Amino acid sequence: MRKEVLFAILAGVTLGLILAFGVWRANLALRSKDSPPEEPSEETQPQEATFGITLAAPNDFEVVSQSPFLISGITKPELFVAISGVEEDFVVKSDVEGEFKQEITLIEGVNEITITAFDADGVTIEKRLLIAYSTEFAKQVEASIPSPTQTEEETATEANEVREKVQEKVNEAMRVPKFVMGSVTDKLAGTIELRDLEGEIRQVSLSPDEAVFVKIAKTRTEVKFADLAIGDFIVAMGFANGNGVLEGKRILITTEFETSGREAILGTVLDPKKAEFTLKTVNDADELLIKNSEELTIFSQLGDEEEEIDFADLEEDQQVIALGVKDDANFVARTVVVVAEFPSL
């Protein structure tokens, strides 16, 4: 009798659990059916660029000996490309093949170049590079640039043709002058160790008797290797060896390099006044205040030729590219260029 009672109790508990689970599932299904669908988040995600910028010249951290220097490269066809140097700015348009080029004046020493491309959707892509301009370096190393010997050229055979071509590319890369810069952390008889702007430790090999050391303050003074101190900020110019280590030929001891923060922004003119206007950016709809100043130059590309215009000539809803430095809600512009609207698709 006791077993029968126990079985009855167990059966009742099991049946109750089954009924309770069924009711819970039914209620859950009804709530899901009656609940409104979740609305997508209003937060807009920035569009990813489907294009890039590839430079033909110059290379990053290259030493050049001529100014003006031709900046050239390729991107998506028919885009606006803003090129900003230390002292001047330009806006050009890539051709139907995507190619663009512009001569830019360099200053002696390290130059920061910013290249920005914009498409019709307001998507922006930017490339920054550093190049060093030095006419003295070119004179100093003109006779010491590595070049293939006659014996090397005569040893090329069909069997090692591929190897020779690879070696030729390596030699060509080694003949391109490069530079590194940073604060000196250690110095030995034939090596300088420095910490670059990214915090990486770099090495420069050199011959202290052959390398030229120049200290730049109010004047330029040629000094000796012994005058170089730990903590000095240097720009070391030379050629990379087979291990990628720079063989220093000319070492500039100077003040620490600081990036400019310059950028280019595409937007439209809102509420233009006598001495200021609001720039509404295309890509994220920010509003930045741009004020007139003696340093600001304004150009218009709406005609057949680019022409300089006055601040008062800016009009509501004109599309412009502003080049300068962002400062909170203000944009300290050095150059503003009025450009044509992208054609509607």
Short mmCIF file of C-alpha atoms in Angstrom, two decimals:
data_model
loop_
_atom_site.label_atom_id
_atom_site.label_comp_id
_atom_site.label_asym_id
_atom_site.label_seq_id
_atom_site.Cartn_x
_atom_site.Cartn_y
_atom_site.Cartn_z
CA MET A 1 0.00 0.00 0.00
CA ARG A 2 2.79 2.35 0.80
CA LYS A 3 4.37 1.78 -2.62
CA GLU A 4 1.13 2.67 -4.36
CA VAL A 5 0.89 5.94 -2.44
CA LEU A 6 4.52 6.79 -3.24
CA PHE A 7 4.01 6.11 -6.97
CA ALA A 8 0.89 8.28 -6.97
CA ILE A 9 2.75 11.15 -5.38
CA LEU A 10 5.63 10.93 -7.89
CA ALA A 11 3.22 10.77 -10.83
CA GLY A 12 1.39 13.85 -9.56
CA VAL A 13 4.58 15.86 -9.15
CA THR A 14 5.77 14.88 -12.64
CA LEU A 15 2.44 15.79 -14.21
CA GLY A 16 2.47 19.16 -12.42
CA LEU A 17 5.95 20.00 -13.69
CA ILE A 18 4.94 19.13 -17.25
CA LEU A 19 1.85 21.35 -17.08
CA ALA A 20 3.80 24.23 -15.53
CA PHE A 21 6.47 24.05 -18.24
CA GLY A 22 3.83 24.07 -20.96
CA VAL A 23 2.10 27.14 -19.52
CA TRP A 24 5.47 28.97 -19.25
CA ARG A 25 6.34 28.22 -22.90
CA ALA A 26 2.91 29.40 -24.07
CA ASN A 27 3.21 32.70 -22.19
CA LEU A 28 6.70 33.25 -23.57
CA ALA A 29 5.48 32.69 -27.12
CA LEU A 30 2.59 35.13 -26.64
CA ARG A 31 4.89 37.83 -25.25
CA SER A 32 7.30 37.43 -28.19
CA LYS A 33 4.42 37.67 -30.65
CA ASP A 34 2.88 40.75 -29.05
CA SER A 35 6.15 42.59 -28.40
CA PRO A 36 7.10 45.20 -31.02
CA PRO A 37 10.28 44.46 -33.01
CA GLU A 38 13.44 46.03 -31.68
CA GLU A 39 14.23 49.30 -33.41
CA PRO A 40 17.70 49.66 -34.86
CA SER A 41 20.07 51.89 -32.94
CA GLU A 42 20.03 55.50 -34.06
CA GLU A 43 23.80 55.68 -33.67
CA THR A 44 25.31 56.00 -37.13
CA GLN A 45 28.41 54.04 -37.86
CA PRO A 46 31.11 55.76 -39.91
CA GLN A 47 31.41 54.45 -43.43
CA GLU A 48 34.51 52.44 -44.14
CA ALA A 49 36.70 53.60 -46.99
CA THR A 50 36.64 51.40 -50.08
CA PHE A 51 39.64 53.14 -51.58
CA GLY A 52 43.18 54.05 -50.57
CA ILE A 53 46.14 56.26 -51.42
CA THR A 54 49.32 54.82 -52.91
CA LEU A 55 52.23 57.21 -53.32
CA ALA A 56 54.69 57.00 -56.20
CA ALA A 57 56.92 59.64 -54.63
CA PRO A 58 58.22 60.33 -52.12
CA ASN A 59 58.71 57.44 -49.69
CA ASP A 60 58.14 57.90 -45.99
CA PHE A 61 61.35 58.94 -44.20
CA GLU A 62 63.13 59.67 -47.48
CA VAL A 63 65.79 62.35 -47.82
CA VAL A 64 65.33 64.59 -50.86
CA SER A 65 67.61 67.27 -52.26
CA GLN A 66 65.32 69.37 -54.42
CA SER A 67 62.51 71.82 -53.80
CA PRO A 68 59.84 72.22 -55.05
CA PHE A 69 59.28 68.46 -54.91
CA LEU A 70 56.66 66.59 -56.94
CA ILE A 71 54.16 64.65 -54.80
CA SER A 72 52.51 61.97 -56.95
CA GLY A 73 50.31 58.96 -56.38
CA ILE A 74 47.12 57.13 -57.22
CA THR A 75 43.71 56.77 -55.60
CA LYS A 76 40.10 56.33 -56.73
CA PRO A 77 39.32 58.22 -59.97
CA GLU A 78 37.95 61.77 -59.84
CA LEU A 79 38.31 62.42 -56.13
CA PHE A 80 39.34 65.64 -54.43
CA VAL A 81 42.82 65.25 -52.97
CA ALA A 82 44.11 67.77 -50.42
CA ILE A 83 47.89 68.04 -50.03
CA SER A 84 49.20 69.99 -47.04
CA GLY A 85 52.85 70.84 -46.47
CA VAL A 86 54.68 72.85 -43.84
CA GLU A 87 53.95 76.21 -45.46
CA GLU A 88 51.36 75.68 -48.20
CA ASP A 89 48.23 73.71 -49.12
CA PHE A 90 46.75 72.48 -52.38
CA VAL A 91 43.54 70.79 -53.54
CA VAL A 92 43.74 68.78 -56.75
CA LYS A 93 41.51 66.20 -58.39
CA SER A 94 42.57 62.70 -59.39
CA ASP A 95 42.11 61.96 -63.09
CA VAL A 96 40.05 59.20 -64.70
CA GLU A 97 42.88 56.75 -63.92
CA GLY A 98 43.05 57.88 -60.31
CA GLU A 99 46.42 59.61 -60.66
CA PHE A 100 47.23 62.90 -58.95
CA LYS A 101 50.33 65.07 -58.62
CA GLN A 102 51.35 68.42 -57.18
CA GLU A 103 54.63 70.24 -56.64
CA ILE A 104 55.16 71.44 -53.09
CA THR A 105 57.83 73.68 -51.58
CA LEU A 106 59.88 72.14 -48.77
CA ILE A 107 61.76 73.69 -45.89
CA GLU A 108 65.26 72.65 -44.81
CA GLY A 109 64.98 69.76 -42.39
CA VAL A 110 62.02 67.50 -41.66
CA ASN A 111 58.75 68.15 -43.53
CA GLU A 112 55.39 66.68 -42.53
CA ILE A 113 53.13 66.10 -45.55
CA THR A 114 49.44 65.24 -45.19
CA ILE A 115 47.48 63.84 -48.14
CA THR A 116 43.70 63.44 -47.82
CA ALA A 117 41.22 62.08 -50.38
CA PHE A 118 37.42 62.58 -50.26
CA ASP A 119 34.71 60.72 -52.16
CA ALA A 120 31.11 61.74 -52.95
CA ASP A 121 29.76 60.01 -49.79
CA GLY A 122 32.00 62.05 -47.54
CA VAL A 123 34.30 59.11 -46.85
CA THR A 124 37.80 60.35 -46.08
CA ILE A 125 41.15 58.61 -46.17
CA GLU A 126 44.38 60.21 -45.03
CA LYS A 127 48.07 59.46 -45.47
CA ARG A 128 50.81 61.22 -43.51
CA LEU A 129 54.50 61.03 -44.26
CA LEU A 130 57.74 62.63 -43.17
CA ILE A 131 60.51 63.60 -45.56
CA ALA A 132 63.76 65.44 -44.97
CA TYR A 133 65.02 68.13 -47.34
CA SER A 134 68.79 68.70 -47.37
CA THR A 135 70.96 70.05 -50.16
CA GLU A 136 74.10 69.66 -48.05
CA PHE A 137 73.49 65.94 -47.56
CA ALA A 138 73.29 65.47 -51.34
CA LYS A 139 76.63 67.23 -51.82
CA GLN A 140 78.23 65.23 -49.01
CA VAL A 141 77.30 61.76 -50.25
CA GLU A 142 77.15 62.30 -54.01
CA ALA A 143 80.28 60.23 -54.62
CA SER A 144 79.49 57.55 -52.02
CA ILE A 145 76.06 56.34 -53.17
CA PRO A 146 76.26 52.57 -53.64
CA SER A 147 76.07 51.43 -57.25
CA PRO A 148 76.53 48.09 -59.04
CA THR A 149 80.10 47.34 -60.14
CA GLN A 150 81.06 46.38 -63.67
CA THR A 151 82.01 42.90 -62.47
CA GLU A 152 78.56 42.40 -60.91
CA GLU A 153 76.87 43.44 -64.15
CA GLU A 154 79.00 41.05 -66.24
CA THR A 155 78.28 38.00 -64.05
CA ALA A 156 74.57 37.92 -64.90
CA THR A 157 73.65 34.68 -66.64
CA GLU A 158 70.38 33.07 -67.53
CA ALA A 159 70.69 30.73 -64.54
CA ASN A 160 70.94 33.51 -61.96
CA GLU A 161 68.87 36.15 -63.78
CA VAL A 162 66.13 36.11 -61.15
CA ARG A 163 68.66 36.41 -58.36
CA GLU A 164 70.33 39.33 -60.13
CA LYS A 165 67.00 41.13 -60.52
CA VAL A 166 66.25 40.69 -56.83
CA GLN A 167 69.69 41.98 -55.94
CA GLU A 168 69.20 44.92 -58.27
CA LYS A 169 66.00 45.84 -56.41
CA VAL A 170 67.83 45.57 -53.10
CA ASN A 171 70.68 47.75 -54.37
CA GLU A 172 68.20 50.29 -55.71
CA ALA A 173 66.48 50.49 -52.32
CA MET A 174 69.85 50.90 -50.61
CA ARG A 175 70.65 53.86 -52.88
CA VAL A 176 67.59 55.78 -51.69
CA PRO A 177 68.72 58.05 -48.81
CA LYS A 178 66.66 57.67 -45.63
CA PHE A 179 66.59 59.24 -42.19
CA VAL A 180 65.62 58.36 -38.64
CA MET A 181 65.07 60.76 -35.78
CA GLY A 182 64.67 60.63 -32.04
CA SER A 183 66.34 61.22 -28.69
CA VAL A 184 69.77 59.69 -28.10
CA THR A 185 69.68 56.97 -25.43
CA ASP A 186 73.21 55.61 -25.86
CA LYS A 187 76.35 56.10 -27.94
CA LEU A 188 79.32 53.86 -28.67
CA ALA A 189 82.34 54.27 -30.92
CA GLY A 190 80.47 53.22 -34.07
CA THR A 191 76.81 53.25 -33.01
CA ILE A 192 74.17 55.70 -31.85
CA GLU A 193 71.05 54.34 -30.15
CA LEU A 194 67.93 56.49 -30.12
CA ARG A 195 64.26 56.36 -29.20
CA ASP A 196 62.06 57.47 -32.11
CA LEU A 197 58.71 59.30 -32.00
CA GLU A 198 56.85 55.99 -31.69
CA GLY A 199 58.92 54.98 -28.67
CA GLU A 200 60.87 52.34 -30.59
CA ILE A 201 64.61 51.93 -30.08
CA ARG A 202 66.55 52.46 -33.32
CA GLN A 203 70.23 52.14 -34.11
CA VAL A 204 72.44 54.20 -36.39
CA SER A 205 75.84 52.84 -37.38
CA LEU A 206 78.50 55.32 -38.41
CA SER A 207 82.16 56.16 -38.66
CA PRO A 208 82.71 59.04 -36.19
CA ASP A 209 85.56 60.43 -38.31
CA GLU A 210 83.58 60.39 -41.57
CA ALA A 211 80.06 61.36 -40.47
CA VAL A 212 79.26 65.07 -40.35
CA PHE A 213 77.62 66.43 -37.18
CA VAL A 214 75.76 69.75 -37.31
CA LYS A 215 74.23 71.49 -34.31
CA ILE A 216 71.23 73.66 -35.22
CA ALA A 217 70.32 76.48 -32.84
CA LYS A 218 70.19 80.14 -33.86
CA THR A 219 73.00 79.26 -36.24
CA ARG A 220 74.35 76.03 -37.73
CA THR A 221 77.64 74.86 -36.26
CA GLU A 222 79.61 71.80 -37.30
CA VAL A 223 80.58 69.79 -34.23
CA LYS A 224 82.23 66.46 -33.40
CA PHE A 225 80.91 63.07 -32.38
CA ALA A 226 82.20 63.77 -28.85
CA ASP A 227 79.83 66.78 -28.63
CA LEU A 228 76.78 64.55 -29.03
CA ALA A 229 75.11 64.02 -25.64
CA ILE A 230 72.60 61.53 -24.26
CA GLY A 231 69.15 63.11 -24.55
CA ASP A 232 69.98 65.17 -27.66
CA PHE A 233 67.34 65.04 -30.37
CA ILE A 234 68.89 64.11 -33.71
CA VAL A 235 67.93 63.65 -37.35
CA ALA A 236 70.31 61.05 -38.79
CA MET A 237 70.55 60.87 -42.60
CA GLY A 238 72.19 58.08 -44.53
CA PHE A 239 71.56 54.77 -46.28
CA ALA A 240 70.05 51.55 -44.97
CA ASN A 241 72.42 48.58 -45.06
CA GLY A 242 71.46 44.99 -45.83
CA ASN A 243 70.15 44.52 -42.29
CA GLY A 244 67.96 47.62 -42.47
CA VAL A 245 70.17 49.59 -40.09
CA LEU A 246 70.84 53.17 -41.13
CA GLU A 247 74.47 54.00 -41.87
CA GLY A 248 74.61 57.62 -40.80
CA LYS A 249 76.39 60.17 -42.99
CA ARG A 250 74.97 63.47 -41.74
CA ILE A 251 73.65 63.95 -38.19
CA LEU A 252 71.63 67.05 -37.26
CA ILE A 253 71.41 67.92 -33.55
CA THR A 254 68.25 69.99 -33.25
CA THR A 255 65.07 70.64 -31.27
CA GLU A 256 62.56 67.84 -30.84
CA PHE A 257 60.21 67.41 -33.79
CA GLU A 258 56.50 67.89 -33.11
CA THR A 259 53.70 66.85 -35.43
CA SER A 260 51.52 69.71 -36.65
CA GLY A 261 48.05 68.24 -36.22
CA ARG A 262 47.07 69.62 -39.62
CA GLU A 263 44.10 68.01 -41.34
CA ALA A 264 41.76 68.56 -44.25
CA ILE A 265 37.97 68.61 -43.85
CA LEU A 266 35.24 68.53 -46.51
CA GLY A 267 32.03 70.36 -45.68
CA THR A 268 29.53 73.06 -46.54
CA VAL A 269 29.38 76.75 -45.61
CA LEU A 270 26.65 77.71 -43.13
CA ASP A 271 25.70 81.21 -42.01
CA PRO A 272 28.63 83.11 -43.57
CA LYS A 273 29.28 86.43 -41.84
CA LYS A 274 31.78 89.23 -42.24
CA ALA A 275 34.53 87.52 -40.25
CA GLU A 276 33.39 83.94 -39.64
CA PHE A 277 31.31 81.04 -40.93
CA THR A 278 30.25 77.60 -39.74
CA LEU A 279 31.65 74.56 -41.53
CA LYS A 280 29.26 71.61 -41.47
CA THR A 281 31.33 68.52 -42.15
CA VAL A 282 30.01 66.00 -44.66
CA ASN A 283 31.15 62.78 -43.04
CA ASP A 284 29.90 63.20 -39.46
CA ALA A 285 27.84 66.40 -39.58
CA ASP A 286 29.99 68.21 -37.01
CA GLU A 287 29.82 71.99 -37.01
CA LEU A 288 33.09 73.90 -36.70
CA LEU A 289 33.54 77.65 -36.52
CA ILE A 290 36.09 79.14 -38.93
CA LYS A 291 37.18 82.73 -38.36
CA ASN A 292 38.87 85.08 -40.79
CA SER A 293 42.51 85.90 -40.08
CA GLU A 294 45.61 87.28 -41.75
CA GLU A 295 46.95 83.74 -42.15
CA LEU A 296 43.82 82.49 -43.96
CA THR A 297 43.84 82.28 -47.76
CA ILE A 298 40.68 81.40 -49.71
CA PHE A 299 40.56 80.01 -53.24
CA SER A 300 37.74 79.13 -55.60
CA GLN A 301 37.89 76.29 -58.12
CA LEU A 302 34.42 76.93 -59.53
CA GLY A 303 35.77 78.61 -62.66
CA ASP A 304 38.12 77.34 -65.35
CA GLU A 305 41.13 78.38 -63.28
CA GLU A 306 41.67 78.48 -59.54
CA GLU A 307 41.51 82.04 -58.21
CA GLU A 308 41.99 83.70 -54.84
CA ILE A 309 38.83 85.25 -53.41
CA ASP A 310 37.88 87.32 -50.36
CA PHE A 311 36.24 86.00 -47.20
CA ALA A 312 33.14 88.00 -48.06
CA ASP A 313 32.78 86.05 -51.33
CA LEU A 314 31.86 82.82 -49.51
CA GLU A 315 28.21 81.84 -49.98
CA GLU A 316 25.71 79.71 -48.09
CA ASP A 317 25.81 75.96 -48.90
CA GLN A 318 28.99 76.16 -50.95
CA GLN A 319 31.11 73.02 -50.71
CA VAL A 320 34.60 73.71 -49.38
CA ILE A 321 37.73 71.91 -48.25
CA ALA A 322 39.32 73.54 -45.21
CA LEU A 323 42.92 72.82 -44.26
CA GLY A 324 44.21 73.66 -40.80
CA VAL A 325 44.13 72.54 -37.17
CA LYS A 326 41.06 71.60 -35.15
CA ASP A 327 40.69 73.36 -31.79
CA ASP A 328 37.64 72.04 -29.91
CA ALA A 329 34.61 73.53 -31.72
CA ASN A 330 36.81 75.85 -33.77
CA PHE A 331 38.92 75.10 -36.81
CA VAL A 332 41.97 77.29 -37.28
CA ALA A 333 42.12 77.26 -41.07
CA ARG A 334 45.16 78.23 -43.11
CA THR A 335 43.51 77.53 -46.46
CA VAL A 336 39.90 77.18 -47.61
CA VAL A 337 39.14 76.02 -51.16
CA VAL A 338 35.67 76.29 -52.70
CA VAL A 339 35.12 73.18 -54.84
CA ALA A 340 32.34 71.98 -57.12
CA GLU A 341 29.72 69.57 -55.83
CA PHE A 342 30.19 65.91 -56.69
CA PRO A 343 27.93 64.98 -59.63
CA SER A 344 24.67 63.26 -58.67
CA LEU A 345 24.41 59.58 -59.61
#
